[in-house]
Coordinates of C-alpha atoms in Angstrom, one line a residue:
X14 CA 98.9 104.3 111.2
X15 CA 101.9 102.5 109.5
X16 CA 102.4 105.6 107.3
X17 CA 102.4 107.8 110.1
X18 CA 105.1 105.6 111.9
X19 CA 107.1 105.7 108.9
X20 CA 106.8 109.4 108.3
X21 CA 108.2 109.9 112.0
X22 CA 110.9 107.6 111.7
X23 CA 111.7 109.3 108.2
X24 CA 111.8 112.9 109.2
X25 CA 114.3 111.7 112.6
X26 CA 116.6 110.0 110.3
X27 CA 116.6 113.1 108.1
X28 CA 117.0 115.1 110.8
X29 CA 120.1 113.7 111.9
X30 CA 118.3 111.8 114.9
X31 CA 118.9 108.0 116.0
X32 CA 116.4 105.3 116.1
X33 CA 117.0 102.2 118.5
X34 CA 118.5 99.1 116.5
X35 CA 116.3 96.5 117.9
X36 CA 116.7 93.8 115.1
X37 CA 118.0 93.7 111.3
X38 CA 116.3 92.6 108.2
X39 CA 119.5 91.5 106.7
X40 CA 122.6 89.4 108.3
X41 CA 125.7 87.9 106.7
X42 CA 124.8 84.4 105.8
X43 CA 127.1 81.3 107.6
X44 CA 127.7 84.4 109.8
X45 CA 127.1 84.1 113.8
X46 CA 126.9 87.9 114.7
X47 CA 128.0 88.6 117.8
X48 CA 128.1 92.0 119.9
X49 CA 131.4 94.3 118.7
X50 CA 134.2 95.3 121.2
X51 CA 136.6 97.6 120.4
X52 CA 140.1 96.3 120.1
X53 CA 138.7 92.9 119.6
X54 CA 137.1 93.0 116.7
X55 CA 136.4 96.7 115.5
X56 CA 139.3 100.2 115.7
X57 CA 137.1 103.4 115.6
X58 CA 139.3 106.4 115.2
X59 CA 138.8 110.0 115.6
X60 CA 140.3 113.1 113.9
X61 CA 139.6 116.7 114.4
X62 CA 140.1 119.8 112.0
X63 CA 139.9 122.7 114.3
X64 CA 140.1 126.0 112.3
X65 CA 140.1 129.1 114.3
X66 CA 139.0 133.1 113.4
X67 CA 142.2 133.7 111.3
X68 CA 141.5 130.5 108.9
X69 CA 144.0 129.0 110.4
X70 CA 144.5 125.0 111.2
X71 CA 145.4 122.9 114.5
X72 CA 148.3 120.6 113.5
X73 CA 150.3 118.4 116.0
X74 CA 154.1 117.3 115.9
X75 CA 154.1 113.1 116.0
X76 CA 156.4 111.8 119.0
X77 CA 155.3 107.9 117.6
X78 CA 158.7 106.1 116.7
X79 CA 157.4 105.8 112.8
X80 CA 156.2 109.1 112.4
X81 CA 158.3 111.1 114.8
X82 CA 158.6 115.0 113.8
X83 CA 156.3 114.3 111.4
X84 CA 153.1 116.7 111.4
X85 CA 149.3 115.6 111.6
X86 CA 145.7 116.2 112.2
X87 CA 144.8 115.5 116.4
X88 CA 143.6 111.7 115.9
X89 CA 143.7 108.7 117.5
X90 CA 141.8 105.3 118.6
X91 CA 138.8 105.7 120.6
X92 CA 139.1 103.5 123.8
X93 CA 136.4 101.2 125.2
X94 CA 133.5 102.9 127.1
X95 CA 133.8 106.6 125.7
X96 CA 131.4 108.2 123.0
X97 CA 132.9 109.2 120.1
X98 CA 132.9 113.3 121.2
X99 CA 134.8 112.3 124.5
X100 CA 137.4 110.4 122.1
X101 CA 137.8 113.5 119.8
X102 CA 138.0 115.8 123.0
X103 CA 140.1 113.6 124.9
X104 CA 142.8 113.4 121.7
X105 CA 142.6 117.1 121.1
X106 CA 143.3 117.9 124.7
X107 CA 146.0 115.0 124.8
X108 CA 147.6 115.9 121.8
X109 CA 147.4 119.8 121.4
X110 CA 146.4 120.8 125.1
X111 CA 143.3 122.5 124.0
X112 CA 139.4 121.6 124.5
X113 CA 136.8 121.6 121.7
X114 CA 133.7 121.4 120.7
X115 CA 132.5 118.9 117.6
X116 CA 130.4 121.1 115.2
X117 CA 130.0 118.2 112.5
X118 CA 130.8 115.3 111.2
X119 CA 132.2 116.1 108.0
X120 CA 133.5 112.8 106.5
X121 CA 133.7 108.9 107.2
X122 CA 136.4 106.5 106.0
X123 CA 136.2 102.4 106.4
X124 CA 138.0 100.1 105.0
X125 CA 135.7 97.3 106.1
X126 CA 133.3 97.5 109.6
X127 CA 136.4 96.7 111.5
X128 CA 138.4 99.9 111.1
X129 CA 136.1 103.4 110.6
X130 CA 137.6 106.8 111.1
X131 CA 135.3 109.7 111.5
X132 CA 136.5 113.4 110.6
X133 CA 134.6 116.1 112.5
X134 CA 134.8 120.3 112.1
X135 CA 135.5 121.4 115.7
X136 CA 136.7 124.9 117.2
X137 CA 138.7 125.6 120.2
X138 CA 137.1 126.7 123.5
X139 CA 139.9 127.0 125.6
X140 CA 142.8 125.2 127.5
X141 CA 146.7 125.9 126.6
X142 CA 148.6 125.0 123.4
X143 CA 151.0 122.2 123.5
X144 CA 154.5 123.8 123.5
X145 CA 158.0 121.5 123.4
X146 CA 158.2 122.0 126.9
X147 CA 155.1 119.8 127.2
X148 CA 156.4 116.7 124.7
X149 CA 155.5 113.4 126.1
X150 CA 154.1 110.5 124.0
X151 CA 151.3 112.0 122.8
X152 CA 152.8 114.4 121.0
X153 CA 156.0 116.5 121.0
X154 CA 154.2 120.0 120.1
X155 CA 151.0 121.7 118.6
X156 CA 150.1 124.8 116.5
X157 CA 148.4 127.5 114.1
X158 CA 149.4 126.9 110.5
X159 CA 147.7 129.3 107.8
X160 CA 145.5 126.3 105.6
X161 CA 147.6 127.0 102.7
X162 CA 151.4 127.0 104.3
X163 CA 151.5 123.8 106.5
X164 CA 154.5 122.5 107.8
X165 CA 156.6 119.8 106.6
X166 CA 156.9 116.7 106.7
X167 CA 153.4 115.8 106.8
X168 CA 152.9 112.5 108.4
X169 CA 150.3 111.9 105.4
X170 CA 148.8 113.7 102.9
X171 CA 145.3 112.7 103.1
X172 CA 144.8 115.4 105.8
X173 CA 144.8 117.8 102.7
X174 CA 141.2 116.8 101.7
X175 CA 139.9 117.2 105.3
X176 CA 141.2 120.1 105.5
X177 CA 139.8 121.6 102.4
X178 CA 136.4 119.8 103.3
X179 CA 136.4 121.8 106.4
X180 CA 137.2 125.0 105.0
X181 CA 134.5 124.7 102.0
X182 CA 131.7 123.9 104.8
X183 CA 132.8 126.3 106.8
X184 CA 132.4 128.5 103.8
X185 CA 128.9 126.9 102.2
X186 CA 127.7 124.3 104.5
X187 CA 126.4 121.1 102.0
X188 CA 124.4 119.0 104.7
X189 CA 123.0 120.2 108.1
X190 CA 125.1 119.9 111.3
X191 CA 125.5 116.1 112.0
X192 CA 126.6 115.1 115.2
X193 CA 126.4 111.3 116.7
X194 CA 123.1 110.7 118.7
X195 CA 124.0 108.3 122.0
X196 CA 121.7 105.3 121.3
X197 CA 122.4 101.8 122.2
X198 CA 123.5 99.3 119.3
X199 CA 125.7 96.0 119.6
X200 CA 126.7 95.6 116.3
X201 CA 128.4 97.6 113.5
X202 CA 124.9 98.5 110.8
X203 CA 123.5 100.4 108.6
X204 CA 119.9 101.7 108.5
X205 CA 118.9 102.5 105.0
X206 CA 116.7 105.4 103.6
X207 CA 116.8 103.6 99.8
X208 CA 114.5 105.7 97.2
X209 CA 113.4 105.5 93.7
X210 CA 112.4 108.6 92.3
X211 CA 110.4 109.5 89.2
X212 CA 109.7 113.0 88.2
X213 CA 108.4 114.6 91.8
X214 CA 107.3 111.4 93.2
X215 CA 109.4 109.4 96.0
X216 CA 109.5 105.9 96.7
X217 CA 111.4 104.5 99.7
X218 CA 112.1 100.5 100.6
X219 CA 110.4 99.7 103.7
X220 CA 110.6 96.2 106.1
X221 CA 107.3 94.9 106.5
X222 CA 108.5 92.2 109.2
X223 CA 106.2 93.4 112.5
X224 CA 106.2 97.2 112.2
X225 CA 106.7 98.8 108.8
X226 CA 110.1 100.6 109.3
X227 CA 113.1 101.7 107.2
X228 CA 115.2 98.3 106.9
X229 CA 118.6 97.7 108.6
X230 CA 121.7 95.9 107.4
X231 CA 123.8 94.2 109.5
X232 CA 127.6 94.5 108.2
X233 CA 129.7 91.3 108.5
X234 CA 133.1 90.6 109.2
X235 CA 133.6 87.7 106.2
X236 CA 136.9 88.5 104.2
X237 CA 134.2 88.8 101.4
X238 CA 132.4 91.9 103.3
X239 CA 136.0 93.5 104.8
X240 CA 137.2 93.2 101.5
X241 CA 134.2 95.1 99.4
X242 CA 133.2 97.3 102.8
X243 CA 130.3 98.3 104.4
X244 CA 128.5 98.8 101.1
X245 CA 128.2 95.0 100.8
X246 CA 125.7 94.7 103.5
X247 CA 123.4 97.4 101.4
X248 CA 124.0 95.5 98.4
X249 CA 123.0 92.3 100.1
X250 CA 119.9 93.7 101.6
X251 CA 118.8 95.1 98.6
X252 CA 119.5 91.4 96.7
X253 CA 117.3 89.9 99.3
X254 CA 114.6 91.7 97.9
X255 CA 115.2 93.3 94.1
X256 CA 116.1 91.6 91.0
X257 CA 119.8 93.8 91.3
X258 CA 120.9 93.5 87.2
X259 CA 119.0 95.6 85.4
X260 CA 119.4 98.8 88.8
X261 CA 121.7 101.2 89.5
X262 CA 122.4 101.4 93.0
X263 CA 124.4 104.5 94.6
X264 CA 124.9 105.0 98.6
X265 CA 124.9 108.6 98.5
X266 CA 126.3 108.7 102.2
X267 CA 125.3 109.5 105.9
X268 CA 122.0 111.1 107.2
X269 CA 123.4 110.2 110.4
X270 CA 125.3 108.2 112.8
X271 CA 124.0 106.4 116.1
X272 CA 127.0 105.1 118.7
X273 CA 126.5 105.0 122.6
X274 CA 130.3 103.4 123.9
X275 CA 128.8 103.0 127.3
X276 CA 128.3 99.7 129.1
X277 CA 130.0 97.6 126.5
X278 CA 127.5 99.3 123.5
X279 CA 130.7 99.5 120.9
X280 CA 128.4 98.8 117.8
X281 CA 127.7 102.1 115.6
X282 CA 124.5 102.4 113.1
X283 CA 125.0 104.2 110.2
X284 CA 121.6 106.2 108.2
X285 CA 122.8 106.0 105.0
X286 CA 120.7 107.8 102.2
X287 CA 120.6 104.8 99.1
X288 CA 119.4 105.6 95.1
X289 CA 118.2 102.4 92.8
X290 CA 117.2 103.5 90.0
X291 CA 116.7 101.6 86.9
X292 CA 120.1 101.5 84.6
X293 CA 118.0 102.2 81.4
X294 CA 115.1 104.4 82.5
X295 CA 112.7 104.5 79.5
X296 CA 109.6 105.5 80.6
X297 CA 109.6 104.0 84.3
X298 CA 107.7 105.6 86.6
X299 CA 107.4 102.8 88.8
X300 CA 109.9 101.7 91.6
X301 CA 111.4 97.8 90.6
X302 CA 108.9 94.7 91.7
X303 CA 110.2 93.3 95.6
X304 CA 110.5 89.9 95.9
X305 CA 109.0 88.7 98.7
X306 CA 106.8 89.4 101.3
X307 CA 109.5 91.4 104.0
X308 CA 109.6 94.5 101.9
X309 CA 107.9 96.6 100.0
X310 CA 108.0 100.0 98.6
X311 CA 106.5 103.2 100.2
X312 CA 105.0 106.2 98.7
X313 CA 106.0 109.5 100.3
X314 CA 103.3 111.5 100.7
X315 CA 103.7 113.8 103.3
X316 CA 105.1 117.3 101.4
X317 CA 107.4 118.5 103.8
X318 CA 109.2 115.1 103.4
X319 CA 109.1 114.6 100.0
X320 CA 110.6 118.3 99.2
X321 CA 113.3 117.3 101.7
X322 CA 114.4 114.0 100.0
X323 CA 114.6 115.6 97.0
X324 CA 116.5 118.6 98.1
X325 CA 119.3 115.9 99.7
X326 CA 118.8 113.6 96.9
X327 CA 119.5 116.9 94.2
X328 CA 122.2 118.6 96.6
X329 CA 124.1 115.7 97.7
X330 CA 123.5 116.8 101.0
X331 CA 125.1 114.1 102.9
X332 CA 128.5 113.2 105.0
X333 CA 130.5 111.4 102.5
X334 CA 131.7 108.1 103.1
X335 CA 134.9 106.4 101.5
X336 CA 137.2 103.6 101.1

């Protein structure tokens, strides 16, 4: 019975669903965790790359004092008691005049749990472009620009990237359509999918506290864990339980990403897909002893699930996340 909990729980998380958050196996230490609020103690931010038939690329003209005339990606902070799609429509419409739909989430950036910006892929679907006429603080003007002839100055150039991200999914998609499932969650987490893998075989850390399930790390808001970023909480979880020095550990990045927004639910759970692996393999077919009674490793048996592990595992078919 625990296997079949575990498989369902496995194939939602792989499958780009949420899971409720109702408790984690691993919290900051000397820590009090309390719920998250946006602009108290976390800044999620938005930003869209719209591309439309003709490859080309919605940019908007900055009216902020230290940017002004500058030119940028539609972004901005998501406010209290919106989900993150009504932010990313709400700044398109506000800063270009036109509505969208999300097609995926196509890259995550943190610099510690208190500030993540999500990039999505999005299209038009109607409304007006932003023209001069139409400047007010939001923006002064929008437009078209061909991907490779935007105009200058660029506010910054990191919108390159996203750009080019967007375009190469567009053109060869290299993880399934990701969008964020509405679930409640107070705090700012991650949910790990962790495997060991040796020859066809798959191995993935479960918590054995109550029901078997796929363990979740609560992030912390130290200077030690805003300093290193989110992947401190994986590193600590994974501590709690696995003699770390002699393992390679890798968060490949995002299966998926869980946020609701409404009544005062500001915390976001992120399924992140984890390698350990042993940093001199030798013959190993084993995954590394767990200390302690709260975790222990699980055999994947199910084919189905196996095959797709693998395939994300050998394809890198994730959201990337970076610092």
């Amino acid at each position: 019975m625990a296997s079949e909990g575990l498989e369902g729980e496995l194939a939602a998380v792989l499958g780009g669903h949420g899971l409720c958050v109702l408790s984690c196996d691993s919290e900051p230490a000397g820590e009090l965790l309390a719920p998250v609020r946006l602009r108290r103690n976390v800044c999620y931010v938005v930003l869209a790359v719209c591309l439309n038939e003709q490859d080309e690329v919605l940019l908007i003209q900055e009216a902020k004092k230290e940017c002004h005339g500058s030119w940028y990606l539609p972004a901005g902070r998501m406010e209290p008691g919106e989900t993150i799609v009504e932010a990313l429509q709400r700044e398109v419409k506000e800063e270009a005049g036109l509505h969208c739909e999300p097609l995926t989430l196509l890259s995550v950036e943190e610099r510690g749990p208190s500030w993540i910006r999500f990039t999505f892929l999005a299209r038009p679907t109607g409304g007006v472009l932003k023209t001069s006429k139409e400047a007010d603080a939001e923006s002064l003007q929008a437009g078209w620009y061909p991907r490779t002839s935007l105009p200058t100055p660029l506010r910054a150039h990191d919108i390159l990237h996203l750009v080019e991200l967007a375009a190469q999914y567009r053109h060869q998609a290299r993880h399934p359509l990701i969008l964020p499932q509405e679930l409640p969650c107070s705090l700012v987490c991650q949910r790990l999918v962790a495997t060991f893998t040796s020859v066809h075989t798959v191995w993935v850390l479960v918590g054995t506290e109550g029901v078997p399930h796929l363990p979740i790390a609560a992030c912390g808001f130290t200077p030690t864990e805003q300093r290193g970023g989110i992947k401190v909480a994986v590193l600590r979880l994974l501590q709690e339980c696995l003699t770390l020095h002699h393992l390679a550990v890798e968060t490949k990045g995002l299966l998926g990403l869980q946020h609701l927004g409404k009544d005062h639910m500001d915390g976001i759970c992120l399924n992140v897909l984890v390698t350990v692996a042993f940093r001199n393999p030798g013959i190993q077919n084993e995954p590394p002893k767990v200390r302690g009674e709260n975790f222990s490793w699980w055999k994947v048996m199910e084919e189905d699930l196996q095959n797709q592990l693998l395939r994300r595992l050998q394809e890198t078919s994730v959201v990337p996340v970076n610092r």
